[in-house]
Amino acid sequence: MIELRDVRKVYPGGHVALRGLSLRIEAATTMALLGPSGCGKTTTLKLINRLAVPTSGCIFVEGRDVSQADVIRLRRGIGYVVQEAGLFPHLTAQDNVEIVPRLLGWPPARRALRAEELFALVGLDRVLHGARFPAELSGGQRQRVGLARALAADPPILLMDEPFGALDPLTRRRLQREFVQLKARLRKTVVLVTHDVEEAFLLADRVAVLSAGDLVQIGTPEEIRRAPASDFVASFLGMTG
Amino acid sequence: MAALLSLSATGPRAVAAADLPAPTVVVGAKNFTEGTILAELMAQVLETAAAAHVERRFNLAGTQVAFDALRAGSIDVYAEYTGTGLRDILGDTVPVRDAAEAFGRVSREFAQRYDLLWLAPFGFNNTYVLMMRRDAAQASGIATISELASHPLRYGMSHEFLERQDGMGALRAVYHLSVGSLVGMEHDLAYRALAERAIDVSDGYSTDAKIVTQNLTVLRDDRHFFPPYEGAPLVRRDLLARVPGAAEALALLAGRIDDDVMRRLNYAVEGENRQPAEVASTFLAQLGMTQHGIGAPARARSLPALLWQRRGITLDLTGWHLVMTGTAEALACLVAIPLGIAASRRPRLAGVAMGAAGVMQTIPSMALLAFMLPLFGIGAKTAIAALFLYGVLPILRNTVTGIRGVDAGLAEVGLGLGMTPGQLLRQVELPLAAPVILAGVRTSTVINIGTATLAAFIGAGGLGDPIVTGLTVTDVNLVLSGALPAALLALAADGLLALVERWATPRGIRKRRITDGREQSTDGD
């Protein structure tokens, strides 16, 4: 479970990214943070694994205040997937997948076994794809490797920042459908940042709509579709949906 | 490191001499023809008459370098001039007009202040003169320096004369010279500039062979501005105790070389392109002091013949050149890479470090060597220190650029996955920055292989030795026998480091992208 309490984030230089956001994400559910660029959704994500620090307010992960937590241990317990997958170009797909297990000091045999599982989980072949470098994989394959890397140490929480944003529409739809099945199996707490209304409604149990640092509506996809809380939400849904 | 520096302090010649039982005398020379010839004469009489093993440290860059080297014990003897001793070293401002008085004064003062001894003068007075083309002087009716005063002519003076206390500044004041234009130039260039009518007046020495060969007129010093400059061996007192026959050997030269003889010896080297060693041995043979091991005069050798003849020496010099450059580069890497890593995270430190290294780069090589001399003395330590300072900037800059050039998103992903800053550095940033950092090492090395040739000016040896000697005695082939291997060495280092750079480039970023994100075509389903 993740909880944000009255979180404000002002960047040096004065840009206000969040103005007192409170948000609760129940365990084993998927929350989409939806909104136009600059609304504060990526900032919210980075506050959870402490890549960003709030100006005021508290963030709790599994009931513990992240500002008090050992940041390295915190992050190793949270999977992180970004747009374009963020794979390290100098490492093979398999080495990318094994990064967190290696950081955790797993012995090679255990790492290899886990890599085998993960490649299968995301629909890749370890023998065929594992030895390739990111530049030798397609965009969809890279995104699958990125997901496998995030899941490597079986973290209870998964943060995903526009994970399918850089893919062509067909590939994106296929990966989204596969992800729906995957999350049902894995039962992770997922926070998904997206500006794509369809993607939010397809993947998330609940959707938080953000605008200029404020939470403007939160609810299930049905609730939001049926009763948009404001003209902004209605037009945002209409514009992209 | 310590072993390397102790080796470097003596250089390759001393290594080769280590098993000879004869006492070793290190003879120094300032980097001009006469200094070199006198040094050869002293070296050869020490070899023949005192049975000493002589190490030659020629081409020292000027009075200060040679004198400091003598005081520090890096050399045992070199030829100095009484006038130089008075004005430049003792700092006398009251001119001494009488040669004997000048010699008496330097003898007393040097013995008291520095424990250095002036031995009996060689016999010539090589004072400064001002000279003009004979035709130009006659056309303007100028025969004395006083007559120069009213003509705003173009002056091209040697750097040393411009800097000396009894040099250009004092001369202008005494004679009220109206100078049309004034530039500093290398002494040898000044003669060419005179001949090509690029300048009208330059300074020279009274024993200069070119005064005769280039049809120049010496302007009479009618106000007795220039003090006597008698040449004499300047030695460390401990040399005379350590090498019993040394004083007697050097005394063989006393009074044997008058102005005319000195001018002829200079002409033999500069005008006839003969080697100073051969000129010296021929002269000593005429005096009845024969010298073994010099052999027939080697003149007008073709470049291939010279390269072949010098192959062993060249190999030694190349090895030594590599040791100096390699040591400096290794030290530069040890400092610049960690500093660059630290600076890549702290913009202010980056500014300071790059600024300092940049300033270092703008200091002319010779000046930097001169700054280092008081700290490390003549020889390889100074050269390595200077090369180290030059080597730092390209490596530092490329380390900062390389690490800053790593995609900020990738660094954030690394942290997001739970890497510590150290793990991020080792596993992500350094591997990705490696090609850029190594490119900096490559640039730095290639530059320094070239710069290291200047080390010869401070007695550090290397491939600069034949270059500097060749320049002094105007032997182009000798210059090339050092310059060609140096250029080849730079090319070889460049090629080798390019291979290292390629090898260190992670395979994943070496290849060109071979697929282009088209999932349908490559994903298989």
PDB file of N, CA, C and O in Angstrom, chain B residues 339-377:
ATOM      1  N   LEU B 339      39.718  13.287 -10.453  1.00  0.00           N
ATOM      2  CA  LEU B 339      39.317  14.698 -10.353  1.00  0.00           C
ATOM      3  C   LEU B 339      38.144  14.978 -11.293  1.00  0.00           C
ATOM      4  O   LEU B 339      37.193  15.680 -10.937  1.00  0.00           O
ATOM      5  N   GLY B 340      38.215  14.406 -12.477  1.00  0.00           N
ATOM      6  CA  GLY B 340      37.139  14.589 -13.453  1.00  0.00           C
ATOM      7  C   GLY B 340      35.835  13.986 -12.961  1.00  0.00           C
ATOM      8  O   GLY B 340      34.764  14.560 -13.143  1.00  0.00           O
ATOM      9  N   ILE B 341      35.930  12.820 -12.320  1.00  0.00           N
ATOM     10  CA  ILE B 341      34.727  12.186 -11.772  1.00  0.00           C
ATOM     11  C   ILE B 341      34.112  13.091 -10.707  1.00  0.00           C
ATOM     12  O   ILE B 341      32.911  13.365 -10.718  1.00  0.00           O
ATOM     13  N   ALA B 342      34.975  13.584  -9.801  1.00  0.00           N
ATOM     14  CA  ALA B 342      34.469  14.467  -8.746  1.00  0.00           C
ATOM     15  C   ALA B 342      33.883  15.737  -9.357  1.00  0.00           C
ATOM     16  O   ALA B 342      32.812  16.201  -8.951  1.00  0.00           O
ATOM     17  N   ALA B 343      34.562  16.271 -10.365  1.00  0.00           N
ATOM     18  CA  ALA B 343      34.124  17.532 -10.966  1.00  0.00           C
ATOM     19  C   ALA B 343      32.826  17.358 -11.742  1.00  0.00           C
ATOM     20  O   ALA B 343      32.030  18.295 -11.842  1.00  0.00           O
ATOM     21  N   SER B 344      32.596  16.153 -12.287  1.00  0.00           N
ATOM     22  CA  SER B 344      31.375  15.953 -13.067  1.00  0.00           C
ATOM     23  C   SER B 344      30.137  16.072 -12.187  1.00  0.00           C
ATOM     24  O   SER B 344      29.039  16.274 -12.670  1.00  0.00           O
ATOM     25  N   ARG B 345      30.320  15.929 -10.867  1.00  0.00           N
ATOM     26  CA  ARG B 345      29.183  16.045  -9.948  1.00  0.00           C
ATOM     27  C   ARG B 345      29.090  17.422  -9.313  1.00  0.00           C
ATOM     28  O   ARG B 345      28.079  17.756  -8.723  1.00  0.00           O
ATOM     29  N   ARG B 346      30.166  18.189  -9.375  1.00  0.00           N
ATOM     30  CA  ARG B 346      30.170  19.503  -8.715  1.00  0.00           C
ATOM     31  C   ARG B 346      30.572  20.565  -9.734  1.00  0.00           C
ATOM     32  O   ARG B 346      31.753  20.731 -10.016  1.00  0.00           O
ATOM     33  N   PRO B 347      29.591  21.267 -10.282  1.00  0.00           N
ATOM     34  CA  PRO B 347      29.883  22.246 -11.343  1.00  0.00           C
ATOM     35  C   PRO B 347      30.942  23.259 -10.922  1.00  0.00           C
ATOM     36  O   PRO B 347      31.764  23.660 -11.739  1.00  0.00           O
ATOM     37  N   ARG B 348      30.937  23.661  -9.643  1.00  0.00           N
ATOM     38  CA  ARG B 348      31.903  24.679  -9.237  1.00  0.00           C
ATOM     39  C   ARG B 348      33.319  24.123  -9.280  1.00  0.00           C
ATOM     40  O   ARG B 348      34.239  24.755  -9.796  1.00  0.00           O
ATOM     41  N   LEU B 349      33.487  22.894  -8.754  1.00  0.00           N
ATOM     42  CA  LEU B 349      34.801  22.250  -8.809  1.00  0.00           C
ATOM     43  C   LEU B 349      35.239  22.081 -10.259  1.00  0.00           C
ATOM     44  O   LEU B 349      36.398  22.296 -10.610  1.00  0.00           O
ATOM     45  N   ALA B 350      34.272  21.701 -11.113  1.00  0.00           N
ATOM     46  CA  ALA B 350      34.593  21.526 -12.535  1.00  0.00           C
ATOM     47  C   ALA B 350      35.146  22.828 -13.102  1.00  0.00           C
ATOM     48  O   ALA B 350      36.149  22.831 -13.811  1.00  0.00           O
ATOM     49  N   GLY B 351      34.494  23.939 -12.742  1.00  0.00           N
ATOM     50  CA  GLY B 351      34.947  25.233 -13.236  1.00  0.00           C
ATOM     51  C   GLY B 351      36.362  25.529 -12.785  1.00  0.00           C
ATOM     52  O   GLY B 351      37.216  25.903 -13.597  1.00  0.00           O
ATOM     53  N   VAL B 352      36.622  25.321 -11.502  1.00  0.00           N
ATOM     54  CA  VAL B 352      37.947  25.627 -10.956  1.00  0.00           C
ATOM     55  C   VAL B 352      39.009  24.717 -11.574  1.00  0.00           C
ATOM     56  O   VAL B 352      40.054  25.178 -12.044  1.00  0.00           O
ATOM     57  N   ALA B 353      38.721  23.414 -11.603  1.00  0.00           N
ATOM     58  CA  ALA B 353      39.717  22.450 -12.088  1.00  0.00           C
ATOM     59  C   ALA B 353      40.020  22.670 -13.569  1.00  0.00           C
ATOM     60  O   ALA B 353      41.178  22.707 -13.983  1.00  0.00           O
ATOM     61  N   MET B 354      38.960  22.859 -14.360  1.00  0.00           N
ATOM     62  CA  MET B 354      39.175  23.051 -15.795  1.00  0.00           C
ATOM     63  C   MET B 354      39.874  24.380 -16.040  1.00  0.00           C
ATOM     64  O   MET B 354      40.713  24.492 -16.933  1.00  0.00           O
ATOM     65  N   GLY B 355      39.516  25.369 -15.246  1.00  0.00           N
ATOM     66  CA  GLY B 355      40.166  26.671 -15.385  1.00  0.00           C
ATOM     67  C   GLY B 355      41.654  26.558 -15.114  1.00  0.00           C
ATOM     68  O   GLY B 355      42.481  27.017 -15.905  1.00  0.00           O
ATOM     69  N   ALA B 356      41.990  25.893 -14.009  1.00  0.00           N
ATOM     70  CA  ALA B 356      43.398  25.754 -13.637  1.00  0.00           C
ATOM     71  C   ALA B 356      44.159  24.969 -14.698  1.00  0.00           C
ATOM     72  O   ALA B 356      45.239  25.369 -15.143  1.00  0.00           O
ATOM     73  N   ALA B 357      43.576  23.856 -15.129  1.00  0.00           N
ATOM     74  CA  ALA B 357      44.244  23.044 -16.148  1.00  0.00           C
ATOM     75  C   ALA B 357      44.357  23.811 -17.457  1.00  0.00           C
ATOM     76  O   ALA B 357      45.344  23.688 -18.178  1.00  0.00           O
ATOM     77  N   GLY B 358      43.350  24.632 -17.736  1.00  0.00           N
ATOM     78  CA  GLY B 358      43.376  25.420 -18.964  1.00  0.00           C
ATOM     79  C   GLY B 358      44.486  26.461 -18.936  1.00  0.00           C
ATOM     80  O   GLY B 358      45.199  26.650 -19.919  1.00  0.00           O
ATOM     81  N   VAL B 359      44.636  27.103 -17.781  1.00  0.00           N
ATOM     82  CA  VAL B 359      45.708  28.092 -17.638  1.00  0.00           C
ATOM     83  C   VAL B 359      47.062  27.416 -17.837  1.00  0.00           C
ATOM     84  O   VAL B 359      47.942  27.921 -18.528  1.00  0.00           O
ATOM     85  N   MET B 360      47.195  26.221 -17.237  1.00  0.00           N
ATOM     86  CA  MET B 360      48.429  25.444 -17.378  1.00  0.00           C
ATOM     87  C   MET B 360      48.766  25.267 -18.854  1.00  0.00           C
ATOM     88  O   MET B 360      49.910  25.385 -19.274  1.00  0.00           O
ATOM     89  N   GLN B 361      47.706  24.977 -19.638  1.00  0.00           N
ATOM     90  CA  GLN B 361      47.893  24.705 -21.057  1.00  0.00           C
ATOM     91  C   GLN B 361      48.384  25.940 -21.810  1.00  0.00           C
ATOM     92  O   GLN B 361      49.055  25.822 -22.824  1.00  0.00           O
ATOM     93  N   THR B 362      48.025  27.124 -21.306  1.00  0.00           N
ATOM     94  CA  THR B 362      48.396  28.334 -22.045  1.00  0.00           C
ATOM     95  C   THR B 362      49.824  28.777 -21.749  1.00  0.00           C
ATOM     96  O   THR B 362      50.366  29.605 -22.451  1.00  0.00           O
ATOM     97  N   ILE B 363      50.430  28.224 -20.675  1.00  0.00           N
ATOM     98  CA  ILE B 363      51.808  28.602 -20.376  1.00  0.00           C
ATOM     99  C   ILE B 363      52.713  27.981 -21.432  1.00  0.00           C
ATOM    100  O   ILE B 363      52.629  26.784 -21.674  1.00  0.00           O
ATOM    101  N   PRO B 364      53.550  28.791 -22.082  1.00  0.00           N
ATOM    102  CA  PRO B 364      54.438  28.201 -23.089  1.00  0.00           C
ATOM    103  C   PRO B 364      55.294  27.098 -22.460  1.00  0.00           C
ATOM    104  O   PRO B 364      55.683  27.210 -21.288  1.00  0.00           O
ATOM    105  N   SER B 365      55.570  26.070 -23.241  1.00  0.00           N
ATOM    106  CA  SER B 365      56.269  24.905 -22.700  1.00  0.00           C
ATOM    107  C   SER B 365      57.581  25.289 -22.029  1.00  0.00           C
ATOM    108  O   SER B 365      57.898  24.823 -20.935  1.00  0.00           O
ATOM    109  N   MET B 366      58.344  26.160 -22.703  1.00  0.00           N
ATOM    110  CA  MET B 366      59.647  26.521 -22.149  1.00  0.00           C
ATOM    111  C   MET B 366      59.488  27.233 -20.811  1.00  0.00           C
ATOM    112  O   MET B 366      60.249  27.018 -19.876  1.00  0.00           O
ATOM    113  N   ALA B 367      58.446  28.080 -20.718  1.00  0.00           N
ATOM    114  CA  ALA B 367      58.221  28.815 -19.477  1.00  0.00           C
ATOM    115  C   ALA B 367      57.833  27.852 -18.359  1.00  0.00           C
ATOM    116  O   ALA B 367      58.302  27.969 -17.224  1.00  0.00           O
ATOM    117  N   LEU B 368      56.996  26.880 -18.694  1.00  0.00           N
ATOM    118  CA  LEU B 368      56.567  25.918 -17.681  1.00  0.00           C
ATOM    119  C   LEU B 368      57.771  25.120 -17.180  1.00  0.00           C
ATOM    120  O   LEU B 368      57.939  24.903 -15.975  1.00  0.00           O
ATOM    121  N   LEU B 369      58.624  24.718 -18.135  1.00  0.00           N
ATOM    122  CA  LEU B 369      59.843  24.006 -17.741  1.00  0.00           C
ATOM    123  C   LEU B 369      60.685  24.878 -16.817  1.00  0.00           C
ATOM    124  O   LEU B 369      61.217  24.412 -15.811  1.00  0.00           O
ATOM    125  N   ALA B 370      60.754  26.170 -17.132  1.00  0.00           N
ATOM    126  CA  ALA B 370      61.562  27.075 -16.316  1.00  0.00           C
ATOM    127  C   ALA B 370      60.984  27.207 -14.906  1.00  0.00           C
ATOM    128  O   ALA B 370      61.722  27.251 -13.927  1.00  0.00           O
ATOM    129  N   PHE B 371      59.639  27.251 -14.789  1.00  0.00           N
ATOM    130  CA  PHE B 371      59.013  27.333 -13.467  1.00  0.00           C
ATOM    131  C   PHE B 371      59.336  26.102 -12.629  1.00  0.00           C
ATOM    132  O   PHE B 371      59.487  26.171 -11.416  1.00  0.00           O
ATOM    133  N   MET B 372      59.389  24.963 -13.309  1.00  0.00           N
ATOM    134  CA  MET B 372      59.574  23.698 -12.601  1.00  0.00           C
ATOM    135  C   MET B 372      61.017  23.513 -12.126  1.00  0.00           C
ATOM    136  O   MET B 372      61.274  22.779 -11.177  1.00  0.00           O
ATOM    137  N   LEU B 373      61.959  24.180 -12.825  1.00  0.00           N
ATOM    138  CA  LEU B 373      63.375  23.930 -12.564  1.00  0.00           C
ATOM    139  C   LEU B 373      63.782  24.112 -11.099  1.00  0.00           C
ATOM    140  O   LEU B 373      64.468  23.257 -10.536  1.00  0.00           O
ATOM    141  N   PRO B 374      63.371  25.221 -10.456  1.00  0.00           N
ATOM    142  CA  PRO B 374      63.796  25.398  -9.057  1.00  0.00           C
ATOM    143  C   PRO B 374      63.249  24.297  -8.157  1.00  0.00           C
ATOM    144  O   PRO B 374      63.832  23.990  -7.119  1.00  0.00           O
ATOM    145  N   LEU B 375      62.120  23.696  -8.551  1.00  0.00           N
ATOM    146  CA  LEU B 375      61.511  22.668  -7.711  1.00  0.00           C
ATOM    147  C   LEU B 375      62.189  21.322  -7.881  1.00  0.00           C
ATOM    148  O   LEU B 375      62.415  20.590  -6.921  1.00  0.00           O
ATOM    149  N   PHE B 376      62.523  20.963  -9.129  1.00  0.00           N
ATOM    150  CA  PHE B 376      62.994  19.603  -9.386  1.00  0.00           C
ATOM    151  C   PHE B 376      64.402  19.546  -9.978  1.00  0.00           C
ATOM    152  O   PHE B 376      64.910  18.468 -10.216  1.00  0.00           O
ATOM    153  N   GLY B 377      65.009  20.701 -10.251  1.00  0.00           N
ATOM    154  CA  GLY B 377      66.351  20.682 -10.828  1.00  0.00           C
ATOM    155  C   GLY B 377      66.326  20.286 -12.286  1.00  0.00           C
ATOM    156  O   GLY B 377      65.267  20.018 -12.851  1.00  0.00           O
TER     157      GLY B 377
END
